[in-house]
Amino acid sequence: VVFGTGENGPLGGPLTGDDIFIAKIESWNPVGVPKVNPTDTQPLRIYPNPTNDTVEVTIPAGATKGTLSVATPSGHIVHSQAVMANGEITLSAARWPTGLLIVSLTTPDRVFTTKLIKN
């Protein structure tokens, strides 16, 4: 880590060779997302995967209200619909672009996401 008392430092003014200090960090306590226990999550299941024309999406138990969307990796939404109950939904994939697609179910509490390959 480099600290300076110049332009980017606490004292202002231009940096010179005499104004730079290097500190070695001995202890590191990173901040981030806590570990997710895989047994605590229910996946969004899709089959067949890869698909050609239709795909079955299994909505996880407890996810009774939300929005199901299918998007390209660049974020272009190719399908979106409201979901009011868990169970299975059949979607027509015939007009979707080929390649990798991201399927997401957004509920008030969680977001379930999985990948789908369209042939």
Coordinates of N, CA and C in Angstrom, one line a residue:
V1 N 0.9 -1.2 0.0 CA 0.0 0.0 0.0 C 0.9 1.2 0.0
V2 N 0.6 2.2 -0.8 CA 1.4 3.4 -0.9 C 0.6 4.6 -0.4
F3 N 1.2 5.3 0.5 CA 0.5 6.5 1.1 C 1.3 7.7 0.7
G4 N 0.7 8.8 0.3 CA 1.4 10.0 0.0 C 0.8 11.2 0.7
T5 N 1.6 12.2 0.9 CA 1.1 13.5 1.5 C 0.8 14.5 0.5
G6 N 0.9 14.1 -0.8 CA 0.8 15.1 -1.9 C -0.7 15.2 -2.3
E7 N -0.9 15.3 -3.6 CA -2.2 15.5 -4.2 C -3.2 14.6 -3.7
N8 N -2.9 13.3 -3.6 CA -3.9 12.3 -3.1 C -3.8 12.1 -1.6
G9 N -2.9 12.8 -1.0 CA -2.7 12.5 0.5 C -3.4 13.6 1.3
P10 N -3.3 13.5 2.6 CA -4.0 14.4 3.5 C -3.5 15.8 3.5
L11 N -2.3 16.1 3.1 CA -1.7 17.4 3.2 C -1.9 18.2 1.9
G12 N -2.3 17.6 0.8 CA -2.4 18.3 -0.5 C -1.1 18.6 -1.1
G13 N -1.1 19.2 -2.3 CA 0.1 19.5 -3.0 C 0.6 18.4 -3.8
P14 N 1.7 18.7 -4.7 CA 2.2 17.6 -5.6 C 3.0 16.6 -4.8
L15 N 3.0 15.4 -5.3 CA 3.8 14.3 -4.7 C 5.3 14.4 -5.2
T16 N 6.2 14.2 -4.3 CA 7.6 14.1 -4.6 C 8.1 12.8 -4.1
G17 N 9.3 12.4 -4.4 CA 9.9 11.2 -4.0 C 10.0 11.1 -2.4
D18 N 10.1 12.2 -1.8 CA 10.2 12.2 -0.3 C 8.9 12.1 0.4
D19 N 7.8 12.2 -0.3 CA 6.4 12.2 0.3 C 5.7 10.8 0.2
I20 N 6.4 9.8 -0.3 CA 5.8 8.5 -0.4 C 6.3 7.5 0.6
F21 N 5.3 6.8 1.2 CA 5.6 5.8 2.3 C 5.0 4.5 1.8
I22 N 5.7 3.4 2.1 CA 5.2 2.1 1.8 C 5.0 1.4 3.1
A23 N 3.8 0.8 3.3 CA 3.5 0.0 4.5 C 3.2 -1.4 4.1
K24 N 3.7 -2.3 4.9 CA 3.4 -3.7 4.7 C 2.2 -4.1 5.7
I25 N 1.2 -4.7 5.1 CA 0.0 -5.1 6.0 C 0.2 -6.5 6.4
E26 N 0.3 -6.7 7.7 CA 0.6 -8.0 8.3 C -0.7 -8.8 8.5
S27 N -1.8 -8.1 8.8 CA -3.1 -8.7 9.1 C -4.1 -8.3 8.2
W28 N -4.9 -9.2 7.7 CA -5.9 -8.9 6.7 C -7.2 -9.5 7.1
N29 N -8.3 -8.7 7.2 CA -9.6 -9.1 7.5 C -10.5 -8.7 6.4
P30 N -10.6 -9.6 5.4 CA -11.5 -9.2 4.2 C -13.0 -9.1 4.6
V31 N -13.7 -8.3 3.9 CA -15.1 -8.1 4.1 C -15.8 -8.6 2.8
G32 N -16.8 -9.5 2.9 CA -17.4 -10.0 1.7 C -18.7 -10.7 2.0
V33 N -19.1 -11.5 1.1 CA -20.3 -12.3 1.2 C -20.0 -13.5 2.1
P34 N -20.9 -13.8 3.1 CA -20.6 -14.9 3.9 C -20.8 -16.2 3.1
K35 N -20.2 -17.3 3.6 CA -20.3 -18.6 2.9 C -21.8 -19.0 2.9
V36 N -22.2 -19.5 1.7 CA -23.6 -20.0 1.6 C -23.6 -21.5 1.7
N37 N -24.4 -22.0 2.6 CA -24.5 -23.4 2.7 C -25.4 -24.0 1.6
P38 N -24.9 -24.8 0.7 CA -25.7 -25.3 -0.4 C -27.0 -26.0 0.0
T39 N -27.1 -26.5 1.2 CA -28.3 -27.2 1.7 C -29.4 -26.2 2.1
D40 N -29.0 -24.9 2.2 CA -30.0 -23.9 2.5 C -30.7 -23.4 1.3
T41 N -30.3 -23.7 0.1 CA -30.9 -23.1 -1.1 C -31.6 -24.2 -1.9
Q42 N -32.7 -23.8 -2.5 CA -33.4 -24.7 -3.4 C -33.1 -24.2 -4.8
P43 N -32.6 -25.0 -5.7 CA -32.3 -24.5 -7.1 C -33.5 -24.3 -7.9
L44 N -33.3 -23.5 -8.9 CA -34.3 -23.3 -10.0 C -34.0 -24.4 -11.0
R45 N -34.9 -25.4 -11.2 CA -34.6 -26.5 -12.0 C -35.2 -26.3 -13.4
I46 N -34.4 -26.6 -14.4 CA -34.8 -26.5 -15.8 C -34.5 -27.7 -16.6
Y47 N -35.4 -28.2 -17.4 CA -35.1 -29.4 -18.2 C -36.0 -29.3 -19.5
P48 N -35.7 -29.9 -20.6 CA -34.3 -30.4 -20.8 C -33.3 -29.2 -21.0
N49 N -32.1 -29.5 -20.7 CA -31.0 -28.5 -20.8 C -29.8 -29.2 -21.3
P50 N -29.4 -29.0 -22.5 CA -29.9 -28.0 -23.5 C -31.3 -28.3 -24.0
T51 N -31.9 -27.3 -24.6 CA -33.2 -27.4 -25.2 C -33.3 -26.9 -26.6
N52 N -34.3 -27.3 -27.3 CA -34.5 -26.9 -28.7 C -35.8 -26.0 -28.8
D53 N -36.9 -26.5 -28.3 CA -38.2 -25.8 -28.5 C -38.9 -25.5 -27.2
T54 N -39.0 -26.4 -26.3 CA -39.7 -26.1 -25.0 C -38.8 -26.4 -23.8
V55 N -39.1 -25.7 -22.7 CA -38.3 -26.0 -21.5 C -39.3 -26.0 -20.3
E56 N -39.1 -26.9 -19.4 CA -39.9 -27.0 -18.2 C -39.1 -26.3 -17.0
V57 N -39.7 -25.4 -16.3 CA -39.1 -24.7 -15.2 C -39.8 -25.1 -14.0
T58 N -39.0 -25.7 -13.0 CA -39.6 -26.1 -11.7 C -39.4 -24.9 -10.7
I59 N -40.5 -24.3 -10.3 CA -40.4 -23.2 -9.3 C -40.2 -23.8 -7.9
P60 N -39.2 -23.4 -7.2 CA -39.0 -24.0 -5.8 C -40.1 -23.7 -4.9
A61 N -40.3 -24.7 -3.9 CA -41.3 -24.5 -2.9 C -41.0 -23.3 -2.1
G62 N -42.0 -22.5 -1.8 CA -41.9 -21.3 -1.0 C -41.8 -20.1 -1.9
A63 N -41.4 -20.3 -3.2 CA -41.3 -19.1 -4.1 C -42.7 -19.0 -4.8
T64 N -43.7 -18.5 -4.1 CA -45.0 -18.5 -4.6 C -45.4 -17.2 -5.4
K65 N -44.5 -16.2 -5.4 CA -44.9 -15.0 -6.1 C -43.6 -14.3 -6.6
G66 N -43.5 -14.0 -7.9 CA -42.3 -13.3 -8.4 C -42.4 -13.2 -9.9
T67 N -41.2 -12.9 -10.5 CA -41.1 -12.7 -11.9 C -40.1 -13.7 -12.4
L68 N -40.4 -14.5 -13.4 CA -39.5 -15.4 -14.1 C -39.0 -14.7 -15.4
S69 N -37.7 -14.6 -15.6 CA -37.2 -14.0 -16.8 C -36.1 -14.8 -17.4
V70 N -36.0 -14.7 -18.7 CA -34.9 -15.3 -19.5 C -34.2 -14.2 -20.2
A71 N -32.8 -14.2 -20.1 CA -32.0 -13.2 -20.7 C -30.8 -13.7 -21.3
T72 N -30.2 -13.0 -22.2 CA -28.9 -13.3 -22.8 C -27.9 -12.8 -21.8
P73 N -26.6 -13.3 -22.0 CA -25.6 -12.9 -21.0 C -25.3 -11.4 -21.0
S74 N -25.7 -10.7 -22.1 CA -25.5 -9.2 -22.2 C -26.7 -8.5 -21.5
G75 N -27.7 -9.2 -21.0 CA -28.8 -8.6 -20.3 C -30.1 -8.4 -21.1
H76 N -30.1 -8.7 -22.4 CA -31.3 -8.6 -23.2 C -32.4 -9.6 -22.7
I77 N -33.5 -9.1 -22.3 CA -34.6 -10.0 -21.8 C -35.3 -10.6 -23.0
V78 N -35.4 -11.9 -23.1 CA -36.1 -12.5 -24.2 C -37.4 -13.1 -23.8
H79 N -37.6 -13.2 -22.5 CA -38.9 -13.7 -22.0 C -39.1 -13.2 -20.5
S80 N -40.3 -12.8 -20.1 CA -40.6 -12.4 -18.8 C -42.0 -12.7 -18.5
Q81 N -42.3 -13.2 -17.3 CA -43.7 -13.5 -16.9 C -43.8 -13.5 -15.4
A82 N -45.0 -13.2 -14.9 CA -45.3 -13.3 -13.5 C -45.5 -14.7 -13.1
V83 N -45.1 -15.0 -11.9 CA -45.3 -16.4 -11.3 C -46.1 -16.2 -10.0
M84 N -47.2 -16.9 -9.9 CA -48.0 -16.8 -8.7 C -48.0 -18.0 -7.8
A85 N -47.4 -19.1 -8.2 CA -47.4 -20.3 -7.4 C -46.2 -21.2 -7.8
N86 N -45.8 -22.1 -6.8 CA -44.7 -23.0 -7.2 C -45.3 -24.1 -8.0
G87 N -44.4 -24.9 -8.5 CA -44.8 -26.0 -9.4 C -44.0 -25.9 -10.7
E88 N -44.6 -26.4 -11.8 CA -43.8 -26.4 -13.1 C -44.5 -25.4 -14.1
I89 N -43.7 -24.8 -14.9 CA -44.1 -23.9 -16.0 C -43.4 -24.4 -17.2
T90 N -44.2 -24.5 -18.3 CA -43.7 -24.8 -19.6 C -43.5 -23.6 -20.5
L91 N -42.3 -23.4 -21.0 CA -42.0 -22.2 -21.8 C -41.7 -22.6 -23.2
S92 N -42.1 -21.8 -24.2 CA -41.7 -22.1 -25.6 C -40.4 -21.3 -25.8
A93 N -39.3 -22.1 -26.2 CA -38.0 -21.5 -26.4 C -37.7 -21.3 -27.9
A94 N -38.7 -21.6 -28.8 CA -38.5 -21.6 -30.2 C -38.0 -20.3 -30.8
R95 N -38.4 -19.2 -30.2 CA -38.0 -17.9 -30.8 C -36.8 -17.3 -30.0
W96 N -36.3 -18.0 -29.0 CA -35.1 -17.4 -28.3 C -33.9 -17.6 -29.1
P97 N -32.9 -16.8 -28.9 CA -31.6 -16.9 -29.6 C -30.9 -18.2 -29.1
T98 N -30.0 -18.7 -29.9 CA -29.3 -19.9 -29.6 C -28.1 -19.5 -28.7
G99 N -27.6 -20.4 -27.9 CA -26.5 -20.2 -27.0 C -26.9 -20.1 -25.6
L100 N -26.0 -19.5 -24.8 CA -26.2 -19.4 -23.3 C -27.3 -18.4 -23.0
L101 N -28.2 -18.8 -22.1 CA -29.3 -17.9 -21.6 C -29.3 -18.0 -20.1
I102 N -29.7 -16.9 -19.4 CA -29.7 -16.9 -17.9 C -31.2 -16.8 -17.5
V103 N -31.6 -17.8 -16.7 CA -33.0 -17.9 -16.3 C -33.0 -17.5 -14.8
S104 N -33.9 -16.5 -14.5 CA -33.9 -16.0 -13.1 C -35.4 -15.9 -12.6
L105 N -35.6 -16.3 -11.4 CA -36.8 -16.1 -10.7 C -36.6 -15.1 -9.6
T106 N -37.2 -13.9 -9.7 CA -37.0 -12.9 -8.7 C -38.3 -12.8 -7.8
T107 N -38.1 -13.1 -6.5 CA -39.2 -13.0 -5.5 C -38.9 -11.9 -4.6
P108 N -39.9 -11.5 -3.7 CA -39.6 -10.4 -2.8 C -38.4 -10.7 -1.8
D109 N -38.1 -12.0 -1.6 CA -37.1 -12.4 -0.6 C -35.8 -12.8 -1.3
R110 N -35.8 -13.4 -2.5 CA -34.6 -14.0 -3.0 C -34.6 -13.9 -4.5
V111 N -33.5 -14.3 -5.1 CA -33.3 -14.4 -6.6 C -32.7 -15.8 -6.8
F112 N -33.4 -16.6 -7.6 CA -33.0 -17.9 -8.0 C -32.5 -17.7 -9.5
T113 N -31.3 -18.2 -9.8 CA -30.7 -18.1 -11.1 C -30.1 -19.4 -11.6
T114 N -30.2 -19.7 -12.8 CA -29.5 -20.8 -13.4 C -29.3 -20.6 -14.9
K115 N -28.4 -21.4 -15.5 CA -28.1 -21.3 -16.9 C -28.9 -22.2 -17.8
L116 N -29.1 -21.8 -19.0 CA -29.8 -22.7 -20.0 C -29.1 -22.6 -21.3
I117 N -28.9 -23.7 -22.0 CA -28.3 -23.7 -23.3 C -29.5 -23.9 -24.3
K118 N -29.6 -23.0 -25.3 CA -30.6 -23.1 -26.3 C -29.9 -23.6 -27.6
N119 N -30.3 -24.7 -28.2 CA -29.7 -25.2 -29.4 C -30.3 -24.6 -30.6

